[in-house]
Amino acid sequence: MRTSPFWSLIFWAGLWELAGRMGWIDLIPPLSATWIAILELFERQTFWDALELTARTFLIGLGLAIAVGIPIGILMGLSRRADKLLSVWVNLFLSAPLTAVVPALMPLLGIGEATVIATVFLFSVWVVIIDSQAGVAHVSTSLVEMGRVFGCTRRRIVFEIVVPAALPEIITGIRLAVIRAVKGVIVGQIIIALIGFGGLFDTFLSMFLMERFWALIIILFAMSFTLIGLIELIERRIAFYAGTR
Amino acid sequence: MSDPTSAMTSSGGAVVTGEAEVSSSSRSTFLWRLASFALAFGLWELVGRIEISLAFPPASAVMRAFFEMTASGEFFASYADSLPPLLVGLFITIVGGVSIGVAVGLARTAEWFFVPVLVIFQTAPVSAIIPLLTYVYGIDDRSKIVAIVILGLPLVALNSYKGIQATSPSLLAMARSFMTSRLDTIRLVILPSASEMIFAGLRLGVSGAFIGIVLAELLITPTGIGDLITYNRSIARYDKMFAAIVSILALAAVTLGLMQSLETRLFRTEKRT
Amino acid sequence: MSVATANPTAAAGAGEAAEPILRVRDVGVVYSGSTVALDGADLDVPEGQLTALLGPSGCGKTTLLKIIAGLLEPSSGSVTVRGREIEGPGPDRALVFQDFALLPWATVLDNVAFGLRARGVARKEREETAQHYINEVGLGGFEARYPHELSGGMRQRAGLARALAVNADVLLMDEPFSAVDEQMRRKLQEDLLDLLKIENKTVVFVTHSIEEAVYLADQVAILSRRPGRVAKIIRPDLDRSGDVDAIRRLPSYVELVDEIWASLKHYVE
């Protein structure tokens, strides 16, 4: 029996609706009521303001992470010494509970967008570094030798052979960074609990507006899936790279 | 390629720069690690001394606060609140995650049922649900445990599932050709071949569990190490706040480091030097 | 630019070694202090001929080739081309790689033109040259394709065209046909011989196949393991004047393969 995972989700949705209607758990309204709440949310300016803030902080934080992470990763891939010096920290922060750092950002950067941007950056930069490093360090030896045999300068080997050859890994790093950045932008906002979706979540919970709370959750999940799906599409388009190495 | 050339030229990341081969003896590894720590703490100290903000104390001040808090028992009291739910949560995450992952990997029905939900929990920002837990469990340890399980278990389960899916088809064909029973195939072929990935998943799960406990203690239950962070911030003892943050980051790093070395011991004999 | 000298087939047919263009003298390689890969390797490579480096795995034949290419520095000894000691890679030598080493993101045309581009040749000129060699190796019509769209045999043709395009006197080939299947390998070997009748090149060809070495080479250098050095030079001296296909049927071909196998046998545990 091989049915699409889509039907599995429909099944879970049905279960959710049933749980809501039977009132098994107070906090779970029927899915249908949540759908109506989604439409209501779309009509409210606060939602669009929060979305705009989220999109802005997400893009700035992620952009910074990519702009900083790729050069550092490439440097670590090229130079053994840079790698030995930095890899301890990169690996530590890659799997560290960085949520603990967010409270420290608030007195530094204020209770606002800057803290959210820094959270997004901190969540996503490490994986970009690691994957860029791995991509560069694992470029096939014979490609580099080929460049040397045909008389390329070191600069040319780095920029025209090594970096393009590392591109699939770099893109993978960016995809993983997007997933982490989505988590970062939400964690940042709910810890601050005053701005953006964090503020909305706080309001809905304190006023016990469960339909709206779940509606927002569904919207967020849907948006992150769309975003990650898009990145995966781009990644697949250059997958042939890896196959011919 | 059997000539030793490949071993010599592809042994490291420095193929292009042509840096001298850095000896990988344990002593030089130790020196590099030392340099790496010196660099990080030196930078921290420097930036802290410039006093860009009172909220960013230099590394030395944080160190002092760290020892002070260890001596005064503040750490002990906080971790006495944090560690029990963390351990219970980890236990559920590991046992539950591996069981679900293995079941999902072996049975089509379980796969259909659970995988889409697990993927959603792994990819989506599930931390958004955590504030809701207060309404279910109040502020007792159960909400911490649930937060840990929500953030850790899907990672463990999905990795176990992928490990089982990745069993080499030719090994499975081999088992079938020797008429191995289903149970023996699972016991002798599938689980050993998946064990490395299952273990890697445990590390992801532990990392998720740490995120879960910190988030729970910051958002819903003002106790334990999360409270130590927020309380010291509220009274502007930033040195103590950073010391608390460093302590939880260090605890996570040490735990994951131990797991990594255990993993190397168990599986990658060739990496042991 | 190589001057048209003696026809290689004529030189081989005469059974005489032409003037060596490349000399390897007493080359030794020591890895990380203890493992000895090469120890006093000597070799003369006659101009316009194909020299095969043949030996068991781990005898250091690829190491020797990479030293000649200038990619590795020997611990001792020297390599000279036309009397000048080499210092790293140079325009007088071009390498064909075992794994093709094609840029996956570049078309066949751009890959073949790569060496010229590195030398600063203008686009129009390098593309004309590349096109010429693409046609010569039998890849005409595939210049706009990407490596992942080609079979292994075609990829190596592109690798060969790239090495030919820079017009180096010495062509170094590192087990170039070992990554393709047997039928394709035979075809590539025959095409290589045909090509060398047109292009006057000196070739150093690393292989672990006795048949391939005897079939292609004017001179077979057999490398031994521990110590890694040139143990024996054999000049197959086959009649290559006719159809490339006919060589494999020559009695002397079969005998020589047998003879080399007899002398290599004791290196194989």
PDB file of N, CA, C and O in Angstrom, chain B residues 1-6 8-9, chain C residues 31 57-58 62-63 66 72 98:
ATOM      1  N   MET B   1      41.798   3.760  -7.363  1.00  0.00           N
ATOM      2  CA  MET B   1      43.127   4.382  -7.321  1.00  0.00           C
ATOM      3  C   MET B   1      43.907   3.806  -6.152  1.00  0.00           C
ATOM      4  O   MET B   1      43.529   3.929  -5.016  1.00  0.00           O
ATOM      5  N   SER B   2      44.964   3.147  -6.469  1.00  0.00           N
ATOM      6  CA  SER B   2      45.655   2.448  -5.390  1.00  0.00           C
ATOM      7  C   SER B   2      47.010   3.054  -5.087  1.00  0.00           C
ATOM      8  O   SER B   2      47.596   2.786  -4.063  1.00  0.00           O
ATOM      9  N   ASP B   3      47.505   3.868  -5.964  1.00  0.00           N
ATOM     10  CA  ASP B   3      48.806   4.466  -5.692  1.00  0.00           C
ATOM     11  C   ASP B   3      48.711   5.394  -4.479  1.00  0.00           C
ATOM     12  O   ASP B   3      47.691   6.016  -4.252  1.00  0.00           O
ATOM     13  N   PRO B   4      49.788   5.473  -3.717  1.00  0.00           N
ATOM     14  CA  PRO B   4      49.732   6.281  -2.492  1.00  0.00           C
ATOM     15  C   PRO B   4      49.614   7.769  -2.765  1.00  0.00           C
ATOM     16  O   PRO B   4      49.357   8.529  -1.861  1.00  0.00           O
ATOM     17  N   THR B   5      49.751   8.182  -4.011  1.00  0.00           N
ATOM     18  CA  THR B   5      49.653   9.597  -4.341  1.00  0.00           C
ATOM     19  C   THR B   5      48.393  10.220  -3.792  1.00  0.00           C
ATOM     20  O   THR B   5      48.408  11.294  -3.217  1.00  0.00           O
ATOM     21  N   SER B   6      47.279   9.493  -3.984  1.00  0.00           N
ATOM     22  CA  SER B   6      46.011  10.069  -3.587  1.00  0.00           C
ATOM     23  C   SER B   6      45.988  10.312  -2.090  1.00  0.00           C
ATOM     24  O   SER B   6      45.486  11.318  -1.625  1.00  0.00           O
ATOM     25  N   MET B   8      48.391  11.077  -0.312  1.00  0.00           N
ATOM     26  CA  MET B   8      49.232  12.180   0.077  1.00  0.00           C
ATOM     27  C   MET B   8      48.616  13.526  -0.293  1.00  0.00           C
ATOM     28  O   MET B   8      48.651  14.469   0.488  1.00  0.00           O
ATOM     29  N   THR B   9      48.016  13.603  -1.452  1.00  0.00           N
ATOM     30  CA  THR B   9      47.577  14.914  -1.895  1.00  0.00           C
ATOM     31  C   THR B   9      46.177  15.264  -1.429  1.00  0.00           C
ATOM     32  O   THR B   9      45.819  16.410  -1.420  1.00  0.00           O
TER      33      THR B   9
ATOM     34  N   TYR C  31      57.338   9.188   1.819  1.00  0.00           N
ATOM     35  CA  TYR C  31      56.146   9.768   2.428  1.00  0.00           C
ATOM     36  C   TYR C  31      56.291   9.824   3.928  1.00  0.00           C
ATOM     37  O   TYR C  31      56.690   8.848   4.544  1.00  0.00           O
ATOM     38  N   SER C  57      49.826  -2.510  -8.425  1.00  0.00           N
ATOM     39  CA  SER C  57      49.308  -1.424  -7.593  1.00  0.00           C
ATOM     40  C   SER C  57      50.323  -1.070  -6.524  1.00  0.00           C
ATOM     41  O   SER C  57      50.962  -1.936  -5.960  1.00  0.00           O
ATOM     42  N   GLY C  58      50.452   0.218  -6.273  1.00  0.00           N
ATOM     43  CA  GLY C  58      51.316   0.642  -5.191  1.00  0.00           C
ATOM     44  C   GLY C  58      52.791   0.662  -5.540  1.00  0.00           C
ATOM     45  O   GLY C  58      53.641   0.807  -4.664  1.00  0.00           O
ATOM     46  N   THR C  62      51.875   6.096 -10.680  1.00  0.00           N
ATOM     47  CA  THR C  62      51.162   7.369 -10.744  1.00  0.00           C
ATOM     48  C   THR C  62      51.954   8.468 -10.050  1.00  0.00           C
ATOM     49  O   THR C  62      52.000   9.605 -10.518  1.00  0.00           O
ATOM     50  N   THR C  63      52.628   8.101  -8.950  1.00  0.00           N
ATOM     51  CA  THR C  63      53.494   9.071  -8.278  1.00  0.00           C
ATOM     52  C   THR C  63      54.558   9.589  -9.240  1.00  0.00           C
ATOM     53  O   THR C  63      54.799  10.789  -9.340  1.00  0.00           O
ATOM     54  N   LYS C  66      53.062  11.955 -11.721  1.00  0.00           N
ATOM     55  CA  LYS C  66      52.744  13.266 -11.151  1.00  0.00           C
ATOM     56  C   LYS C  66      54.009  14.066 -10.879  1.00  0.00           C
ATOM     57  O   LYS C  66      53.987  15.295 -10.900  1.00  0.00           O
ATOM     58  N   LEU C  72      53.989  16.859  -8.009  1.00  0.00           N
ATOM     59  CA  LEU C  72      54.632  16.436  -6.764  1.00  0.00           C
ATOM     60  C   LEU C  72      56.106  16.731  -6.878  1.00  0.00           C
ATOM     61  O   LEU C  72      56.681  16.646  -7.960  1.00  0.00           O
ATOM     62  N   GLN C  98      42.909  10.257 -14.815  1.00  0.00           N
ATOM     63  CA  GLN C  98      42.174   9.007 -14.685  1.00  0.00           C
ATOM     64  C   GLN C  98      40.672   9.261 -14.518  1.00  0.00           C
ATOM     65  O   GLN C  98      39.860   8.601 -15.126  1.00  0.00           O
TER      66      GLN C  98
END
